[in-house]
CSV table of C-alpha atoms in Angstrom, one decimal:
chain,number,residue,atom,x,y,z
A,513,UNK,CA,16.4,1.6,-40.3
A,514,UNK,CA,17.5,0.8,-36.8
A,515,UNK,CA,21.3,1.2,-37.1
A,516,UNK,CA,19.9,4.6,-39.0
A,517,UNK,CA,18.7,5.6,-35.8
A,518,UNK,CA,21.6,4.5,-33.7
A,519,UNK,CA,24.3,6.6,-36.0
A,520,UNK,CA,21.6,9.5,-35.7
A,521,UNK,CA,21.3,8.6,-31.8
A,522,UNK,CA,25.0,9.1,-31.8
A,523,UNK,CA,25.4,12.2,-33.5
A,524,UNK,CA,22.4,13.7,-30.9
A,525,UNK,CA,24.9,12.1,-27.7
A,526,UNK,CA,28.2,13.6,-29.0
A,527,UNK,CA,26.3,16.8,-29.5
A,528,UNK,CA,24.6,17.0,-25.6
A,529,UNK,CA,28.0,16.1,-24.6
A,530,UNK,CA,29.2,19.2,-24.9
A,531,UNK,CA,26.5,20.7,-23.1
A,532,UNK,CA,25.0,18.1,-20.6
A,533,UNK,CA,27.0,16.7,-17.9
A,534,UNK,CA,25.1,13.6,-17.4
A,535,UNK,CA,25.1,12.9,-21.0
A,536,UNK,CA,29.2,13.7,-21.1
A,537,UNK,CA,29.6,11.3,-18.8
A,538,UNK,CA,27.6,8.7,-20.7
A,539,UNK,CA,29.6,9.5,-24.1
A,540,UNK,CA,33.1,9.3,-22.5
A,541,UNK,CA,32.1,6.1,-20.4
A,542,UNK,CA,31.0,4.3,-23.7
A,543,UNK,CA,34.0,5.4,-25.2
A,544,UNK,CA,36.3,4.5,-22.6
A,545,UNK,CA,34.8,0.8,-22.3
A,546,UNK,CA,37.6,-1.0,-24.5
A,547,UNK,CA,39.8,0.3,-23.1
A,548,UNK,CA,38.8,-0.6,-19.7
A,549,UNK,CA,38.0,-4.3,-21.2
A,550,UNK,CA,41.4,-4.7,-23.0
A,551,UNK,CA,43.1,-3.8,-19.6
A,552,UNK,CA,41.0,-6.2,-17.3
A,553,UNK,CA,39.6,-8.6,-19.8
A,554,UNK,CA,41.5,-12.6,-18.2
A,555,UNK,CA,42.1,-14.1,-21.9
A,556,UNK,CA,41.8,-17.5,-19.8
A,557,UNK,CA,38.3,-17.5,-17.6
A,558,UNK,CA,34.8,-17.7,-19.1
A,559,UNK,CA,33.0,-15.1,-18.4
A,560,UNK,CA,28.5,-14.3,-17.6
A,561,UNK,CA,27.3,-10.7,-18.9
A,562,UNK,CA,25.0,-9.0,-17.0
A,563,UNK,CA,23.4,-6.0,-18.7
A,564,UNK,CA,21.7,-3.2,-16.8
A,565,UNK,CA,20.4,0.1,-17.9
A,566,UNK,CA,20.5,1.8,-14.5
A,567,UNK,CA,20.4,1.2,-11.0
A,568,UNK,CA,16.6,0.1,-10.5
A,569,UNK,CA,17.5,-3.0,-13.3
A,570,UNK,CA,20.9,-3.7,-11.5
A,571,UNK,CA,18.9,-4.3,-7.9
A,572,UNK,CA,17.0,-6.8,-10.2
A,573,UNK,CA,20.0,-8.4,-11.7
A,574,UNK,CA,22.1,-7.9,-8.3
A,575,UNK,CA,20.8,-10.8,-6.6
A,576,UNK,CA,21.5,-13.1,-9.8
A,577,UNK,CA,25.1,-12.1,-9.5
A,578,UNK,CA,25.4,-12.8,-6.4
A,579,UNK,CA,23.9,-16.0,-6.2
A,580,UNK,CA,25.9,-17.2,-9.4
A,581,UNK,CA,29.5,-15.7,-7.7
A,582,UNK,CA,28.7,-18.6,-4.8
A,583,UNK,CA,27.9,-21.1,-6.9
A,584,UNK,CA,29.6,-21.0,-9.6
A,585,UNK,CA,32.6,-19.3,-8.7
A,586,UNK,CA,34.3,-20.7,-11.7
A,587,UNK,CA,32.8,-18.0,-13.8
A,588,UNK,CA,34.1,-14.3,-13.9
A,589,UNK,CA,31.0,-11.9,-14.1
A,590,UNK,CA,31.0,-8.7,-16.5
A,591,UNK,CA,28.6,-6.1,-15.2
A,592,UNK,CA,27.5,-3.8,-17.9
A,593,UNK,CA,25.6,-0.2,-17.5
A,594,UNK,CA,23.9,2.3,-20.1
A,595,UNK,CA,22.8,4.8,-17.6
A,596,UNK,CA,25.1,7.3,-15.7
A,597,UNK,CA,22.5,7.0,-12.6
A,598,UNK,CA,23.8,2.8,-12.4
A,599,UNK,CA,27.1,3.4,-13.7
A,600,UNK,CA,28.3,6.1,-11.3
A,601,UNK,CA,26.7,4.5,-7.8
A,602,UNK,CA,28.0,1.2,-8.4
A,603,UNK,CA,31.1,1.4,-10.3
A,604,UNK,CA,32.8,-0.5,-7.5
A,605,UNK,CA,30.5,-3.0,-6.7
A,606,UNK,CA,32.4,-5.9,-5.3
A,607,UNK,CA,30.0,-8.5,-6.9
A,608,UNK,CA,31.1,-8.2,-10.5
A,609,UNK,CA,35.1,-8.3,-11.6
A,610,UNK,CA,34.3,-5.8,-14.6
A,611,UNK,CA,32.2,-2.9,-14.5
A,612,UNK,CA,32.3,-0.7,-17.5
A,613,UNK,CA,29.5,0.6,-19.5
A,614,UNK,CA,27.9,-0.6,-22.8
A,615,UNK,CA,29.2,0.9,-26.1
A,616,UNK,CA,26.7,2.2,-28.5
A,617,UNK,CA,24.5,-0.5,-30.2
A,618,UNK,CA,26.6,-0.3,-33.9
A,619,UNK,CA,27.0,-3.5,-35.4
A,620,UNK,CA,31.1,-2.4,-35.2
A,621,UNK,CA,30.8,-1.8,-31.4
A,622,UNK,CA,29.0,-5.2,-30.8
A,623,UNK,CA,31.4,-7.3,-33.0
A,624,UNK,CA,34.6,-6.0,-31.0
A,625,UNK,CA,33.0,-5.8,-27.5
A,626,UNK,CA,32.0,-9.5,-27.6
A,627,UNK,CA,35.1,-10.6,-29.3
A,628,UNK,CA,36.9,-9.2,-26.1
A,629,UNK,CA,34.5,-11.3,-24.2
A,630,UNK,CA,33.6,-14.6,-25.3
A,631,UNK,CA,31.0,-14.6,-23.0
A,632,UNK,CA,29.5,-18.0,-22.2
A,633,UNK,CA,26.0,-16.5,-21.3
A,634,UNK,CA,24.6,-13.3,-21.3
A,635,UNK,CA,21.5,-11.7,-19.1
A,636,UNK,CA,19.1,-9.0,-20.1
A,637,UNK,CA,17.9,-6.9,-17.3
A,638,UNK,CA,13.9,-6.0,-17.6
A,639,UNK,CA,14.1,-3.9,-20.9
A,640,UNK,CA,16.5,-4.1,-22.5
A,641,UNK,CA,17.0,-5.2,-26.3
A,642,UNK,CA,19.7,-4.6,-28.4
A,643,UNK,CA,19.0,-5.1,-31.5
A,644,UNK,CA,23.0,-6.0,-32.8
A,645,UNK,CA,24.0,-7.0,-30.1
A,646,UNK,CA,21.5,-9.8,-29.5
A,647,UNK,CA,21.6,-10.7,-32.8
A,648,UNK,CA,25.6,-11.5,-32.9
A,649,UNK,CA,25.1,-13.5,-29.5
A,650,UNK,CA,22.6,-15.8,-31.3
A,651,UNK,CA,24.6,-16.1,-34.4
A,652,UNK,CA,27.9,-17.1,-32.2
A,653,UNK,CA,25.3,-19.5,-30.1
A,654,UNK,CA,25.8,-17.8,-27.1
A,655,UNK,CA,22.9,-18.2,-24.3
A,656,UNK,CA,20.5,-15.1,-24.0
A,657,UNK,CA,18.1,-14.1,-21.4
A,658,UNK,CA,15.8,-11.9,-20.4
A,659,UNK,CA,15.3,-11.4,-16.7
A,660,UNK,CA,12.1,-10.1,-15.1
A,661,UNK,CA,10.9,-8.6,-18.0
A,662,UNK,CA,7.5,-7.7,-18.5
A,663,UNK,CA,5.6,-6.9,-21.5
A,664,UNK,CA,2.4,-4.8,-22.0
A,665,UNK,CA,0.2,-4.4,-25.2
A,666,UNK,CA,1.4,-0.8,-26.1
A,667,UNK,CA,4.9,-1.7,-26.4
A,668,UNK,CA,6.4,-1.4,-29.9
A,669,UNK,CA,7.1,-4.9,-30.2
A,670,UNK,CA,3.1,-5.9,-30.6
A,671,UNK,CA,2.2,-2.9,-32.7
A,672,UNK,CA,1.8,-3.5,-36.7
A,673,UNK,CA,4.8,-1.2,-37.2
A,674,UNK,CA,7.0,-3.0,-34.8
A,675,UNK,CA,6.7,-6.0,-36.5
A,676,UNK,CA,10.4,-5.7,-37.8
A,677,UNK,CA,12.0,-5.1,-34.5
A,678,UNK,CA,9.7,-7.5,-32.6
A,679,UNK,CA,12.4,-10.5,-34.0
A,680,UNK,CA,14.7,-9.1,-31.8
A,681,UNK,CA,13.2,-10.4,-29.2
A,682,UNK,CA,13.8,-14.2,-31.1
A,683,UNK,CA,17.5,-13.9,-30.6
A,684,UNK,CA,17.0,-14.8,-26.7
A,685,UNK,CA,17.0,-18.7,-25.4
A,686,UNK,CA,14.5,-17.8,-22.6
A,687,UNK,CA,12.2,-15.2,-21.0
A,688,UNK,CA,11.9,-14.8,-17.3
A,689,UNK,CA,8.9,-12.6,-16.7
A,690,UNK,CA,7.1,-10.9,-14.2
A,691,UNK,CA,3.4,-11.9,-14.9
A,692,UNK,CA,1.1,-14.2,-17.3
A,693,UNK,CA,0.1,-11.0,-19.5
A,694,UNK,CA,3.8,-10.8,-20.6
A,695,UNK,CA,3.7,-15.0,-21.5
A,696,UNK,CA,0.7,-14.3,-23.5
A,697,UNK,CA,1.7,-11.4,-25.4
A,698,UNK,CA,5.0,-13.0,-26.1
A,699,UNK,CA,3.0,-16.4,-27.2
A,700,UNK,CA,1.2,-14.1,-29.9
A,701,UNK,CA,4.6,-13.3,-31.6
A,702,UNK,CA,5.4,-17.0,-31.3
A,703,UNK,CA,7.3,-17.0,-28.4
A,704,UNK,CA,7.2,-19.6,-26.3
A,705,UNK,CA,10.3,-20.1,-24.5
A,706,UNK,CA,8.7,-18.1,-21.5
A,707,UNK,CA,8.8,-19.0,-17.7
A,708,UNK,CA,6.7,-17.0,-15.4
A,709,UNK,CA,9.3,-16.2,-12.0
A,710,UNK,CA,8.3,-13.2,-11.0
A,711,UNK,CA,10.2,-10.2,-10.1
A,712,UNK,CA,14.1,-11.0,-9.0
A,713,UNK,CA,13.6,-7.4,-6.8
A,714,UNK,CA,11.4,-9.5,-4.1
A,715,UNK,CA,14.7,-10.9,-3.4
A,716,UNK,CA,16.9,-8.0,-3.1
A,717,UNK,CA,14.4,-6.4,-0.7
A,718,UNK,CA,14.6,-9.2,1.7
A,719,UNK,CA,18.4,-9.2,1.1
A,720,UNK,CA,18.2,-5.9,2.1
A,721,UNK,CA,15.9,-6.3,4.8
A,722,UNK,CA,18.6,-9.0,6.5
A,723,UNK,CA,21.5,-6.8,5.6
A,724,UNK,CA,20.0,-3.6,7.3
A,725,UNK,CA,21.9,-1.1,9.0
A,726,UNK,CA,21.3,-0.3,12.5
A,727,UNK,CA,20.7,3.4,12.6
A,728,UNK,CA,21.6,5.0,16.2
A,729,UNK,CA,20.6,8.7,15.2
A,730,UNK,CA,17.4,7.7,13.8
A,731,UNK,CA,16.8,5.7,16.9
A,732,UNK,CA,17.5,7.9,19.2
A,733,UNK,CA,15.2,10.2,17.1
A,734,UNK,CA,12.3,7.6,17.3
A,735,UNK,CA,12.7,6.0,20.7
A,736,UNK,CA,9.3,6.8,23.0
A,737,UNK,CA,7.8,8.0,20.0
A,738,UNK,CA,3.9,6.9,19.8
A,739,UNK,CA,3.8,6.7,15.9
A,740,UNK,CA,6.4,7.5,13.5
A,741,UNK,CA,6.0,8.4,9.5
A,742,UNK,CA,8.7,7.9,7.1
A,743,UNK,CA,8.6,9.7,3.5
A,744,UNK,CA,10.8,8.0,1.3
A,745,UNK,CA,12.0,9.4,-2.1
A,746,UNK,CA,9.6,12.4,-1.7
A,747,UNK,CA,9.0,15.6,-4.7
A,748,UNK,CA,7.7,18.5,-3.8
A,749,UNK,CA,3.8,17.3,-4.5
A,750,UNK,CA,4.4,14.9,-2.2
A,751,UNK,CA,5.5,16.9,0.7
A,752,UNK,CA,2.9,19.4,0.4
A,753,UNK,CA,0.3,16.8,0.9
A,754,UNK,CA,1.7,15.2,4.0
A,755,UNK,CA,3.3,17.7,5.6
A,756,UNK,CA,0.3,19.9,6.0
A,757,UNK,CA,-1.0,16.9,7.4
A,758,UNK,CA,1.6,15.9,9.8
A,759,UNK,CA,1.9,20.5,11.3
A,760,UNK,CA,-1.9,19.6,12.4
A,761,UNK,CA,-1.4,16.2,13.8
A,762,UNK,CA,2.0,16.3,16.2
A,763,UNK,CA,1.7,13.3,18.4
A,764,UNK,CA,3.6,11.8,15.1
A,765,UNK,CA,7.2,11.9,14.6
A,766,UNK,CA,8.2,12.3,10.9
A,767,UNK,CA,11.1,11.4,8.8
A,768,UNK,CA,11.7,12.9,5.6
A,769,UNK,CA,14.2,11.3,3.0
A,770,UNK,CA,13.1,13.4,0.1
A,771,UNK,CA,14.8,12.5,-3.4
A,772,UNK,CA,16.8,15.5,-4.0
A,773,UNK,CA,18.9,16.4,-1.0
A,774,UNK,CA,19.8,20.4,-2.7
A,775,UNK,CA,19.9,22.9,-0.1
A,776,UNK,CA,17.2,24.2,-1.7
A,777,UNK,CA,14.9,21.6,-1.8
A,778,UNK,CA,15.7,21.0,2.0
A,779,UNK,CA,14.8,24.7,2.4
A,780,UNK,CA,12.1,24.9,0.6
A,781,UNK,CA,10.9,21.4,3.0
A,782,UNK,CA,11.4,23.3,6.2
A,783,UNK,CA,9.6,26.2,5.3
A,784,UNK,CA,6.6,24.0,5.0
A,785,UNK,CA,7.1,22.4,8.5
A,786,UNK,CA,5.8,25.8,9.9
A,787,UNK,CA,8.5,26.4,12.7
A,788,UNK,CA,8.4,22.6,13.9
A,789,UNK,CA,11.4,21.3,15.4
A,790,UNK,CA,13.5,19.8,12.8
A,791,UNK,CA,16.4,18.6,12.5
A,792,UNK,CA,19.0,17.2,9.3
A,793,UNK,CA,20.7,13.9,9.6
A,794,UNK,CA,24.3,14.9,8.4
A,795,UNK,CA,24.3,17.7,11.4
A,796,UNK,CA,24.6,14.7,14.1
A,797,UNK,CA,26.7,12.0,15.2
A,798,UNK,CA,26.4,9.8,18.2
A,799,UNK,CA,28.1,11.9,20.5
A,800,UNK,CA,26.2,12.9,23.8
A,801,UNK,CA,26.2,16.5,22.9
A,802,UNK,CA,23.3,16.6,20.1
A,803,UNK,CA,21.3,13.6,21.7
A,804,UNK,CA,18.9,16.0,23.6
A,805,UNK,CA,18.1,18.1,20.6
A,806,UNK,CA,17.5,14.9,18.9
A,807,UNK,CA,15.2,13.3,21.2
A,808,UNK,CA,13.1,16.3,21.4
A,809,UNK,CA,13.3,17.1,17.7
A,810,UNK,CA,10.0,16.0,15.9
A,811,UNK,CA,11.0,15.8,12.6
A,812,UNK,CA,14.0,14.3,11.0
A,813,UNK,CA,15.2,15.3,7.6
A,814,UNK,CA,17.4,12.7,6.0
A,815,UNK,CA,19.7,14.7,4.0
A,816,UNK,CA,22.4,11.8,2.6
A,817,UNK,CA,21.6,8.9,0.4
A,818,UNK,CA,22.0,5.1,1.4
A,819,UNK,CA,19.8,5.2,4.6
A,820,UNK,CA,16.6,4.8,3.3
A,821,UNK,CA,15.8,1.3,3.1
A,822,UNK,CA,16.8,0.6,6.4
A,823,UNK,CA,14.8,3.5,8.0
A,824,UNK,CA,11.6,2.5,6.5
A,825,UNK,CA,11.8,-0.4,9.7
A,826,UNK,CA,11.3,2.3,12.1
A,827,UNK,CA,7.8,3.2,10.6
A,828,UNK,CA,4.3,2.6,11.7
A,829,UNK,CA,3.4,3.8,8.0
A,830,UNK,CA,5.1,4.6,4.8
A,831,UNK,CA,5.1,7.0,1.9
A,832,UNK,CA,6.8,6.3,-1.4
A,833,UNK,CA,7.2,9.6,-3.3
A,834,UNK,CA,6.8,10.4,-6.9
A,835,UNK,CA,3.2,9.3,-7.7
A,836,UNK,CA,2.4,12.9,-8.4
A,837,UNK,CA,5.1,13.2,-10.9
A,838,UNK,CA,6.4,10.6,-13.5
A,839,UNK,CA,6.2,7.9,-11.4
A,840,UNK,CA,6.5,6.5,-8.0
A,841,UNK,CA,9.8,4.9,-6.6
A,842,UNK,CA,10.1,1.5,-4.6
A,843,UNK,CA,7.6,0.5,-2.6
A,844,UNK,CA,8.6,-2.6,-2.1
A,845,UNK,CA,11.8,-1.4,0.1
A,846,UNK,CA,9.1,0.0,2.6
A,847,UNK,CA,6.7,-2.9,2.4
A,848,UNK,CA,9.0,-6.1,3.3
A,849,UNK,CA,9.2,-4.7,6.7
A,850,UNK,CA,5.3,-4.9,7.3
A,851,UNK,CA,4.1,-1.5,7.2
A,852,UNK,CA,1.0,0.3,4.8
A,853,UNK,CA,2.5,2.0,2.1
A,854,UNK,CA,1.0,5.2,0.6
A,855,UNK,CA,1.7,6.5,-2.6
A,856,UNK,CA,0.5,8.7,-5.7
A,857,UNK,CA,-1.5,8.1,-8.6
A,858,UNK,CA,0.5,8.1,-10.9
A,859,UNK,CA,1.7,3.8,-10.1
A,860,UNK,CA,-0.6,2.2,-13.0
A,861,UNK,CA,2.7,0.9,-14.7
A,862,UNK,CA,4.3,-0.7,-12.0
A,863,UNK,CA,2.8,-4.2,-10.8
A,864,UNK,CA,4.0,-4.3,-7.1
A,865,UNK,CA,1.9,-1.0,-6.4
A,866,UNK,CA,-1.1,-2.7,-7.9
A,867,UNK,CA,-0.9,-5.6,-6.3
A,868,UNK,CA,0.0,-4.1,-3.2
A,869,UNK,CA,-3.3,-2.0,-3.7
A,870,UNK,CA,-5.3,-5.4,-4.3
A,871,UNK,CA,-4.3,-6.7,-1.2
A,872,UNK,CA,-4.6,-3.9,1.3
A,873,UNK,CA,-0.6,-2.8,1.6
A,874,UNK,CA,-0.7,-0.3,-0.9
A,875,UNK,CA,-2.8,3.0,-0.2
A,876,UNK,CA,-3.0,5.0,-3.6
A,877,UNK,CA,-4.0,8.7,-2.7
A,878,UNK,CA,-4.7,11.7,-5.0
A,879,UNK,CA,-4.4,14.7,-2.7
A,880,UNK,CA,-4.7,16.1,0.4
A,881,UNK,CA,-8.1,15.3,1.5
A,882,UNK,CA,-8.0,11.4,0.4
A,883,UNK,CA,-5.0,11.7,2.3
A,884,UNK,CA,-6.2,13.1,5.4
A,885,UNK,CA,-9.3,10.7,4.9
A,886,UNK,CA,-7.2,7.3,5.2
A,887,UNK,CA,-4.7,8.1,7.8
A,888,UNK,CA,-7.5,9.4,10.3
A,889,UNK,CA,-8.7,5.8,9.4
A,890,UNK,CA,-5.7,3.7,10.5
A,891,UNK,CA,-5.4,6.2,13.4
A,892,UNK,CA,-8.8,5.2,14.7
A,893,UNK,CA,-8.4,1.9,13.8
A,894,UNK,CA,-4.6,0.5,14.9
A,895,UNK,CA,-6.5,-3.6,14.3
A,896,UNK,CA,-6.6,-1.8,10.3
A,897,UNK,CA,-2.7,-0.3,10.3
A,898,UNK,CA,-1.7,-3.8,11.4
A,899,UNK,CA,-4.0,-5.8,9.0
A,900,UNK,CA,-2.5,-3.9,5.7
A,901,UNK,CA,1.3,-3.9,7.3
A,902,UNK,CA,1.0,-7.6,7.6
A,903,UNK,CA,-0.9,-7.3,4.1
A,904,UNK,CA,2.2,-5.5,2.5
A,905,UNK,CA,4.8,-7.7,4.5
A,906,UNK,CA,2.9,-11.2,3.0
A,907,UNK,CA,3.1,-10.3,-0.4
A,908,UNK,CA,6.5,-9.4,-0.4
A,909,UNK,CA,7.5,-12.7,0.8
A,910,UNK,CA,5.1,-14.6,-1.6
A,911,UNK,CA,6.6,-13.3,-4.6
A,912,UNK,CA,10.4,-14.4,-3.2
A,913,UNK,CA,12.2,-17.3,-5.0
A,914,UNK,CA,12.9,-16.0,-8.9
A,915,UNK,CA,16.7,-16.0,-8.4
A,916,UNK,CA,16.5,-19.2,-7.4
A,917,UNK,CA,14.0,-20.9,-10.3
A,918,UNK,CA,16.3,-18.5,-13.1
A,919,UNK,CA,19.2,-19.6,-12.0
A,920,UNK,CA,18.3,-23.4,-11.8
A,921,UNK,CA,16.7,-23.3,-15.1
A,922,UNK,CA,20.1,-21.1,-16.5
A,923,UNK,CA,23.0,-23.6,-14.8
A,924,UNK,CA,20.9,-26.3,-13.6
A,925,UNK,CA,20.3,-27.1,-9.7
């Protein structure tokens, strides 16, 4: 039944191929993959697969790779992608010596890719679980695992009609997963091979956090500024919530870094600022010239990607967008540098936001006047905004350490 729906899954690609380009990028990638490995492939070295399915798992993996490449620099790494959205941003990331994406789960596809391979161990970002190719790794004996996964009870895997596919997930030599629910749902299927690390993202964030960017324009923007506001990865729904908020209450300075950087979207953002002075990013540099209009600008529209992380460290408090939509983005990027974080409703399915809720760090709003409601209440109470920042920046660092435990439990300390 599953290789069924692979061949059927196939047919469905080829066909948005011609019509998507997303999807056509996808389709020629997977197709182009042996090629790519039969041209870079060292018949000679042993090689560690990574698997991602986009960028979010590859920030979890990321740290792994890097952390293996200086200790055990013996081993070439192959970094594989599913998703366009991974594929295309880090395509020449200097941490792996092949990059290509994954071919199509077909039992022919698996057979040939790991016969180019021979890889001597093999990690699973988060979710993923190929049914073939899991299966061949176990039947050559190769080491399998999966890395920060987590597990909850509607997943397939502990329904009665998963009950087939479920054994996929006894084709890997270890779990390393987020939380005790996932080691006890796991246990039920009679899996115990399962060591609770935690998230491996912990330690990118704090990677990032040490590798940060100094950011002249934005602090020139910021400097004498009594409070500043950062929106990161913010949707429409979002803006409209704290915008109005910010038009009535201007002793802030804001900074917008909204998801979609379309002209349109960045229109359709100033529009809402209701003739406040605003200014885009890509419109300065650091010459002498714009540094007036900057410093008296009050909000800052970040309208290029690969700033926002190290912006967030210019706030007094955070936003992380999406909550109003399918989901909210990375709060933990805003929260390792000790600020309240507010996001969105919609965050039940992610376990930093709840946990940063738990402890004070995370501020889950669901409109406008809950919104208004809690940031007139760190206003009048600074002794509260510092409480949760230092709330948000704890647990960040209390959760660090699960590259280090996987990778001693994987190669051995």
């Amino acid at each position: 039944m599953y290789n069924l729906v692979i061949y059927i899954y196939l047919l469905g690609v080829a066909i948005a191929s011609l019509f998507n380009e997303k999807v056509r990028k996808m389709w020629r990638g997977e197709r182009d993959a042996f090629r790519v490995l039969r041209e870079k492939v060292d018949p000679e070295a042993q090689y560690v697969w990574f698997h991602a399915a986009s960028l979010g798992e590859f920030e979890q993996g990321r740290p792994l790779m890097e952390q293996l490449r200086r200790e055990h620099p013996e081993y070439k790494i192959l970094l594989t992608f599913f998703s366009p959205s991974g594929y295309e941003v880090r395509k020449n990331y200097e941490g792996a010596d092949i990059i290509c994406y994954l071919p199509l789960d077909t039992i022919t596809n698996a057979r040939r890719f790991l016969r180019i391979i021979r890889p001597v161990k093999a990690y699973f970002i988060k979710y993923e679980f190929w049914y073939n190719y899991l299966h061949i790794l176990k039947h050559r004996q190769v080491p399998v695992y999966s890395v920060s996964s987590i597990f909850r009870p509607d997943q397939v895997f502990f329904k009665w009609y998963g009950k087939q596919y479920s054994r996929v997930l006894k084709c890997f030599t270890h779990f390393f997963v987020q939380n005790e629910v996932s080691k006890e749902l796991l246990a039920k299927l009679g899996i115990t091979c399962v060591t609770v690390t935690g998230d491996t993202r912990f330690d990118r964030v704090l990677q990032i956090k040490e590798a940060a960017k100094q950011l002249p324009i934005v602090e020139a923007f910021v400097k004498d500024a009594p409070l500043v506001f950062v929106a990161g990865s913010s949707w429409p729904p979002d803006e409209e919530i704290f915008i109005k908020y910010f038009n009535e209450h201007k002793n802030w300075k804001l900074i917008i870094a909204p998801h979609v950087i379309g002209e349109d979207h960045l229109k359709q953002i100033e529009k809402l600022l209701e003739g406040r002075k605003v200014v885009r990013y890509s419109e300065y540099s650091e010459n002498s010239e714009y540094s007036e209009k900057l410093k008296n600008a009050e909000v800052l529209i970040i309208n290029c990607f690969g700033l926002l992380s190290s912006i967030y460290r210019y706030a007094n408090v955070t936003y992380v967008g999406g909550g109003f939509g399918v989901s909210i983005h990375n709060t933990l990027e805003a929260a390792v540098w000790g600020v309240p974080v507010f996001f969105g409703p919609n965050n039940q399915k992610f376990q930093e936001a709840q946990a940063l809720k738990a402890c004070d760090g995370g501020i889950e709003i669901n409109g406008y006047d809950d919104f208004v409601r809690q940031m007139n209440e760190l206003v009048a109470h600074p002794e509260e905004l510092a409480k949760r920042g230092k709330a948000a920046g704890d647990y960040v660092m209390s959760r660090a350490g699960a590259t280090k435990v996987i990778l001693c439990n994987t190669f051995g300390c």
